[in-house]
Amino acid sequence: AFLSFVILLAIFACIGRCAADNVTHDGRALIINGHRRIIISGSIHYPRSTVEMWADLISKAKHGGLDAIETYVFWNAHEPVRRAYDFSNNLDLIRFIKTVRDAGLYAVVRIGPYVCAEWNYGGFPVWLHNLAGGELRTTNEVFMNEMQTFTTLIVDMLKKEKLFASQGGPIILAQIENEYGDVMSAYGDAGKAYVNWCAAMADSLEIGVPWIMCKQADAPPPMINTCNGWYCHEFTPNNPNSPKMWTENWTGWFKSWGGRDPHRTAEDVAYAVARFFQRGGIFQNYYMYHGGTNFGRSAGGPYITTSYDYDAPLDEYGGLNQPKYGHLKQLHRVLHSIEKQLTDGNVTDIDYGNSVTATVYALPNGRKSCFLGNANSTTAATVVYGGVNYTVPAWSVSILPDCKREVYNTAKVKTQTTVMAREGGTQTLKWEWRREALDDAVLFGKGQSSSKHLWDQKAIDDASDYLWYMTSVDLEEEDPLFAAKNMSIQVNTTGQIVHAYVNGRHVGSNWSTYGDFKTLFSKEAKFRKGKNQISLLSATVGLQNYGSFYDMMEDGIVGPVQIVGIINGDESITKDLSKHKWNYQVGLRGLKDARSVNVDRWTTSEPLPVNRMMTWYRAAFESPPGEDPVAVDLKGMGKGYAWVNGNSLGRYWPSFLADENGCSDDPCDYRGAYDNNKCVYNCGKPTQRYYHVPRSFLNAGGHNELVLFEEFGGNPTSHVGFKTLRPGSVCATAKQQNQRVTLSCHGRRISAIKFASYGDPNGTCGSFQKGTCESSKDAVAVLQFCVGKETCTFIHSDQMFGATDCAAAAIDVKLVVEAVC
């Protein structure tokens, strides 16, 4: 079977995955090099992984059965300063596309250049917002000129390297704009005109492959409108000559600070894919196939976490997320085996009622393939086709490549579940520390710029998360406010976080929650006669990345800023400082040298100061041995940034606990429509505790340096340390007699059989329990031959495990195994 699969992969590589020189389409297929193709693709965003990870990620995607890799192009990453471009390191788009090509896969380039992607400011450079007369994503000449300039730059780069399929390269599709249909109505006639302009501009670039527009129901020709969502089987393109395409099949969901971890089951993702191809789909892309990491300040939202794991088939570290990866791989194999029928066959639909359907794809030569679908979310269905009864579980699709034998069912997972383990952390870290220099800001109010109004924080072109707002107020005895009691400082902010200082003293901090960023900070403060210095530090946690006119949503301290006092017992009196002269200072002093491992002013005084704001910590550490992925455990820290050898790991915030409500210990029921609130976990725990440290960030010699900037106050001596990730245990479930079961420890050896039961066991991987009936043989003893092997295969059968007494109770026998790696 393995040899057959390898041969099958090689055939597909020669037919469709080699460099293409012609791409056209009709209503039933993409036509590549004269071959009518179905395309299974997966999103891997090059900036969210490192160059050293690309080849491995793309290779795993190929072996997972993908034909293509889809990626966005990130304008703000490539042009952070107007007309100053960066395509270095993990921003090397050309190298990424060539890596895809060299693996024998196609590429889909979503130029946008608006991308959303939970990416900072939706991928737009913030300097766009500050161009005189500019308005984003509408018929505005200033913006359109910039968009056309950047889009043309990207297209010309790709053309120069002959990377479009029309030039013999791997790129078979390109996208202009992104999900504009969701917000277009807010822009009125200008929105419709903008879409038409986008189409004409893109078409004028003559790339020789089709252009797509996702979620754009009125996409003008020759644009192909495509679907994004959890399910797209009911989608119909607006042009009957356009193929049915799905640019984003959401394999999971993103995380926000304070949010729970989402999980979408392998069964449900497979169901969505099978239904899509059953109903005439021709191109399907997983968003995400590998999510990766929001290094640096790339996370948007606001409040999107540093991890962008997305519960994708390849996890944040590039490992196989089993069973999702393997279950989909098996589906891809079956779909590719019936590609001819799907693209050329005559289609017959049969409705059995109660959401049960069959679809037959038949070729003139008599070859045909069948899909049997049961969209009922509670009960299985019996489908009679060709005089044979087929049982289709609830919320599943069965695929019969020859319309006789079921080869695949989306609800029957035959791939192992892998539970990852973290190990290590025994290395003792010796910490140094230093204070962030605050005196110029909090005592003297010194800044780089000044203004008679409060700035939108986007005015600093996204140079930093941090912006100091500083002013002073004179209070004399004749001022009514001077006689007030219980004076407080009140600040209206949309900058997510504010730290307030009055006369050099920190009087309080405030932060918002995901989705609610307009907050009022109010805190009692002591003011004195004469000059009073007020310094407010605004901190953003990623800029807005989605919504109509999202670029106009204010960031920072928008005002009013007031001093409020109480006189005559209950009467309030207010002094509005909003139109005072404000001084501004961008960033923090320490951030300017955070990338340097040799900055001075560090101290090793004992005991180490902990749980204090605006403090820097530094420690040396040795590279964890081996090649397993590495993460740093930052439990005990508050909020801040982390660097390893000058490489930013991104924002950390382990003190922000996930919502305590909505989690369940019960296995996730794949049946019924999914959304990101359906199956969640990690309630009440740190939103993100572990942070990816790519091996390429570590020094070959072993000596490395970790630098932390702690904004809120934390204790690095409590838990901070480095862990490696490896398969901890692997589990498999088999429900059919003579089903082949394979367990693999991914290069390690099986050290023990922790649990095995042939009967009606229950539970989930890591917490299995025996049920009410059991086999005559001890299943754990039977499987001892697996110990010491990297991979072990056996058969689910009475012959191997012995007869059971389950039949007497009308219980279906299943085999459950958990092995320790």
Coordinates of C-alpha atoms in Angstrom, one line a residue, residues 227-483:
C227 CA -15.9 31.3 -1.3
N228 CA -14.4 31.6 2.2
G229 CA -15.9 29.9 5.3
W230 CA -16.5 26.8 7.3
Y231 CA -18.5 25.2 4.5
C232 CA -18.8 26.2 0.8
H233 CA -20.7 23.3 -0.8
E234 CA -23.7 25.6 -1.4
F235 CA -21.6 28.3 -3.0
T236 CA -22.2 29.1 -6.7
P237 CA -19.9 31.4 -8.7
N238 CA -21.6 34.4 -10.3
N239 CA -20.4 33.3 -13.8
P240 CA -21.5 29.9 -15.1
N241 CA -18.2 29.7 -16.9
S242 CA -16.2 30.0 -13.7
P243 CA -15.1 27.0 -11.7
K244 CA -16.4 26.5 -8.1
M245 CA -13.5 27.6 -5.9
W246 CA -13.0 27.7 -2.1
T247 CA -10.0 30.0 -1.1
E248 CA -10.4 29.6 2.7
N249 CA -11.6 26.4 4.4
W250 CA -11.1 27.4 8.0
T251 CA -9.3 24.4 9.6
G252 CA -9.7 26.0 13.0
W253 CA -9.6 29.6 14.2
F254 CA -7.3 32.2 15.6
K255 CA -6.8 33.1 19.2
S256 CA -7.2 36.4 21.0
W257 CA -5.7 37.4 24.4
G258 CA -8.3 36.3 26.9
G259 CA -9.8 33.9 24.4
R260 CA -10.1 30.1 24.7
D261 CA -8.4 27.7 22.4
P262 CA -10.6 26.7 19.5
H263 CA -10.7 23.2 18.0
R264 CA -12.3 22.0 14.8
T265 CA -12.4 18.2 14.5
A266 CA -10.8 16.3 11.7
E267 CA -14.2 14.7 10.9
D268 CA -15.8 18.0 10.4
V269 CA -13.1 19.5 8.2
A270 CA -13.1 16.3 6.1
Y271 CA -16.9 16.5 5.8
A272 CA -16.8 20.0 4.5
V273 CA -14.2 19.1 1.9
A274 CA -16.0 16.0 0.7
R275 CA -19.3 17.9 0.5
F276 CA -17.6 20.6 -1.5
F277 CA -16.3 18.2 -4.1
Q278 CA -19.5 16.2 -4.1
R279 CA -21.3 19.4 -5.1
G280 CA -19.0 20.3 -8.0
G281 CA -16.1 22.0 -6.3
I282 CA -12.8 22.1 -8.2
F283 CA -10.3 24.1 -6.1
Q284 CA -10.2 23.9 -2.3
N285 CA -7.6 25.6 0.0
Y286 CA -7.1 25.1 3.7
Y287 CA -6.8 28.3 5.7
M288 CA -4.5 27.5 7.5
Y289 CA -2.6 24.4 6.5
H290 CA 0.3 25.8 8.7
G291 CA -0.5 28.9 10.8
G292 CA 2.8 29.6 12.3
T293 CA 3.9 32.4 14.7
N294 CA 3.2 36.2 14.8
F295 CA 6.9 37.1 15.3
G296 CA 7.7 40.7 16.3
R297 CA 4.7 43.1 16.2
S298 CA 2.9 41.4 13.3
A299 CA -0.2 40.3 15.2
G300 CA -3.2 42.5 14.5
G301 CA -6.7 42.3 15.7
P302 CA -6.2 44.1 18.1
Y303 CA -5.4 41.4 20.7
I304 CA -4.5 38.6 18.4
T305 CA -2.0 36.2 20.2
T306 CA 1.5 35.6 19.2
S307 CA 0.6 32.0 18.3
Y308 CA -1.2 31.6 15.0
D309 CA -1.5 27.8 15.3
Y310 CA -5.0 27.8 14.0
D311 CA -5.5 24.1 14.9
A312 CA -4.1 23.5 11.4
P313 CA -2.9 20.2 10.0
L314 CA 0.7 21.3 10.5
D315 CA 1.0 22.8 14.0
E316 CA 2.7 26.1 14.9
Y317 CA 6.1 24.3 15.2
G318 CA 5.7 22.5 11.9
G319 CA 4.7 19.1 13.4
L320 CA 1.9 16.8 12.2
N321 CA -1.4 17.7 14.0
Q322 CA -2.8 14.2 14.1
P323 CA -5.4 13.0 13.4
K324 CA -6.3 16.0 11.2
Y325 CA -3.2 15.8 9.0
G326 CA -3.5 12.0 8.3
H327 CA -7.3 12.0 8.0
L328 CA -7.2 14.7 5.3
K329 CA -4.3 13.0 3.6
Q330 CA -6.4 9.9 3.1
L331 CA -9.2 12.0 1.7
H332 CA -6.9 13.8 -0.7
R333 CA -5.7 10.4 -2.0
V334 CA -9.2 9.3 -2.7
L335 CA -10.2 12.5 -4.4
H336 CA -7.2 12.5 -6.6
S337 CA -8.0 8.9 -7.6
I338 CA -11.3 10.1 -9.1
E339 CA -10.1 13.3 -10.6
K340 CA -11.1 12.3 -14.2
Q341 CA -14.6 11.6 -13.1
L342 CA -15.0 14.8 -11.1
T343 CA -13.8 17.0 -14.0
D344 CA -15.2 15.2 -17.1
G345 CA -18.0 13.1 -15.8
N346 CA -21.8 13.6 -16.2
V347 CA -23.4 14.5 -12.9
T348 CA -26.5 12.9 -11.4
D349 CA -27.9 14.0 -8.1
I350 CA -30.2 11.8 -6.0
D351 CA -32.2 13.2 -3.1
Y352 CA -33.2 10.5 -0.5
G353 CA -34.9 13.1 1.8
N354 CA -34.0 14.0 5.4
S355 CA -30.8 15.7 4.2
V356 CA -29.5 12.5 2.6
T357 CA -28.1 12.7 -1.0
A358 CA -26.0 10.8 -3.5
T359 CA -24.0 12.3 -6.4
V360 CA -22.8 10.2 -9.3
Y361 CA -20.0 11.3 -11.6
A362 CA -20.1 9.1 -14.7
L363 CA -17.7 9.0 -17.7
P364 CA -18.9 7.9 -21.2
N365 CA -16.7 4.8 -20.9
G366 CA -18.8 3.6 -18.0
R367 CA -16.4 4.5 -15.1
K368 CA -18.2 6.3 -12.3
S369 CA -17.7 7.5 -8.8
C370 CA -20.2 8.1 -6.0
F371 CA -20.6 10.4 -3.0
L372 CA -23.1 9.5 -0.4
G373 CA -23.9 12.4 1.9
N374 CA -25.8 12.5 5.2
A375 CA -26.2 16.1 6.4
N376 CA -28.4 15.0 9.3
S377 CA -26.6 16.0 12.6
T378 CA -28.0 13.2 14.8
T379 CA -28.8 9.9 13.1
A380 CA -27.1 7.6 10.6
A381 CA -28.8 6.9 7.2
T382 CA -29.2 3.8 5.2
V383 CA -28.7 4.6 1.5
V384 CA -29.7 2.1 -1.2
Y385 CA -27.7 2.5 -4.4
G386 CA -27.3 -0.1 -7.1
G387 CA -29.2 -2.6 -5.0
V388 CA -26.7 -2.4 -2.1
N389 CA -27.4 -0.9 1.4
Y390 CA -24.8 1.6 2.6
T391 CA -24.8 3.0 6.2
V392 CA -23.7 6.6 6.3
P393 CA -23.0 8.0 9.7
A394 CA -24.6 11.4 10.7
W395 CA -22.8 14.5 9.4
S396 CA -20.6 12.5 7.0
V397 CA -19.8 11.7 3.4
S398 CA -18.9 8.3 2.0
I399 CA -16.8 8.1 -1.1
L400 CA -17.2 5.1 -3.4
P401 CA -14.6 5.5 -6.2
D402 CA -16.2 2.8 -8.3
C403 CA -19.8 3.3 -6.9
K404 CA -19.6 -0.1 -5.3
R405 CA -17.1 -0.1 -2.4
E406 CA -16.8 2.6 0.3
V407 CA -13.2 3.6 0.5
Y408 CA -13.5 6.6 2.7
N409 CA -16.0 8.1 5.1
T410 CA -15.3 11.5 6.7
A411 CA -16.6 10.4 10.1
K412 CA -14.4 7.2 10.3
V413 CA -11.0 8.4 11.4
K414 CA -8.4 5.7 10.8
T415 CA -5.4 7.9 11.7
Q416 CA -3.7 7.9 15.0
T417 CA -4.1 10.8 17.5
T418 CA -0.7 12.3 18.7
V419 CA -0.5 14.0 22.0
M420 CA 2.6 16.2 22.2
A421 CA 4.7 16.4 25.3
R422 CA 7.0 19.2 26.5
E423 CA 10.2 18.2 28.3
G424 CA 13.2 19.9 29.7
G425 CA 13.2 23.1 31.6
T426 CA 15.8 21.9 34.1
Q427 CA 18.4 24.4 33.0
T428 CA 18.9 27.1 35.8
L429 CA 18.8 30.6 34.3
K430 CA 20.9 33.3 36.0
W431 CA 19.2 36.6 35.6
E432 CA 20.4 40.1 35.2
W433 CA 18.1 43.1 35.2
R434 CA 17.8 46.8 34.5
R435 CA 15.1 49.5 34.8
E436 CA 13.5 51.1 31.8
A437 CA 14.6 54.7 31.8
L438 CA 11.4 56.7 32.5
D439 CA 12.6 60.0 34.1
D440 CA 12.5 62.0 30.9
A441 CA 8.9 61.1 30.3
V442 CA 7.4 60.8 33.7
L443 CA 9.3 63.6 35.5
F444 CA 10.1 66.1 32.8
G445 CA 7.7 65.3 30.0
K446 CA 10.4 65.5 27.4
G447 CA 9.3 64.5 23.9
Q448 CA 10.3 64.6 20.2
S449 CA 7.2 66.4 19.0
S450 CA 4.4 68.5 20.4
S451 CA 0.9 69.5 19.4
K452 CA -2.2 71.3 20.7
H453 CA -4.3 68.2 20.3
L454 CA -4.3 64.5 21.1
W455 CA -2.8 62.3 18.4
D456 CA -4.3 59.2 16.9
Q457 CA -1.4 56.8 17.6
K458 CA -1.3 55.8 13.9
A459 CA 0.4 59.2 13.4
I460 CA 3.7 57.5 14.3
D461 CA 3.5 55.2 11.3
D462 CA 3.5 52.1 13.5
A463 CA 7.0 52.7 14.6
S464 CA 6.2 51.2 18.1
D465 CA 3.4 49.8 20.2
Y466 CA 4.2 52.6 22.7
L467 CA 3.6 56.4 22.6
W468 CA 4.0 58.8 25.5
Y469 CA 1.4 61.6 25.8
M470 CA 2.8 64.2 28.2
T471 CA 1.4 67.5 29.4
S472 CA 1.5 69.7 32.5
V473 CA -1.1 71.7 34.4
D474 CA -0.7 74.5 36.8
L475 CA -2.9 74.6 39.8
E476 CA -3.0 77.8 41.9
E477 CA -5.0 78.5 45.0
E478 CA -7.6 80.5 43.2
D479 CA -8.3 77.6 40.8
P480 CA -11.7 76.1 41.9
L481 CA -10.2 72.6 41.3
F482 CA -7.4 73.3 43.8
A483 CA -10.0 73.2 46.6

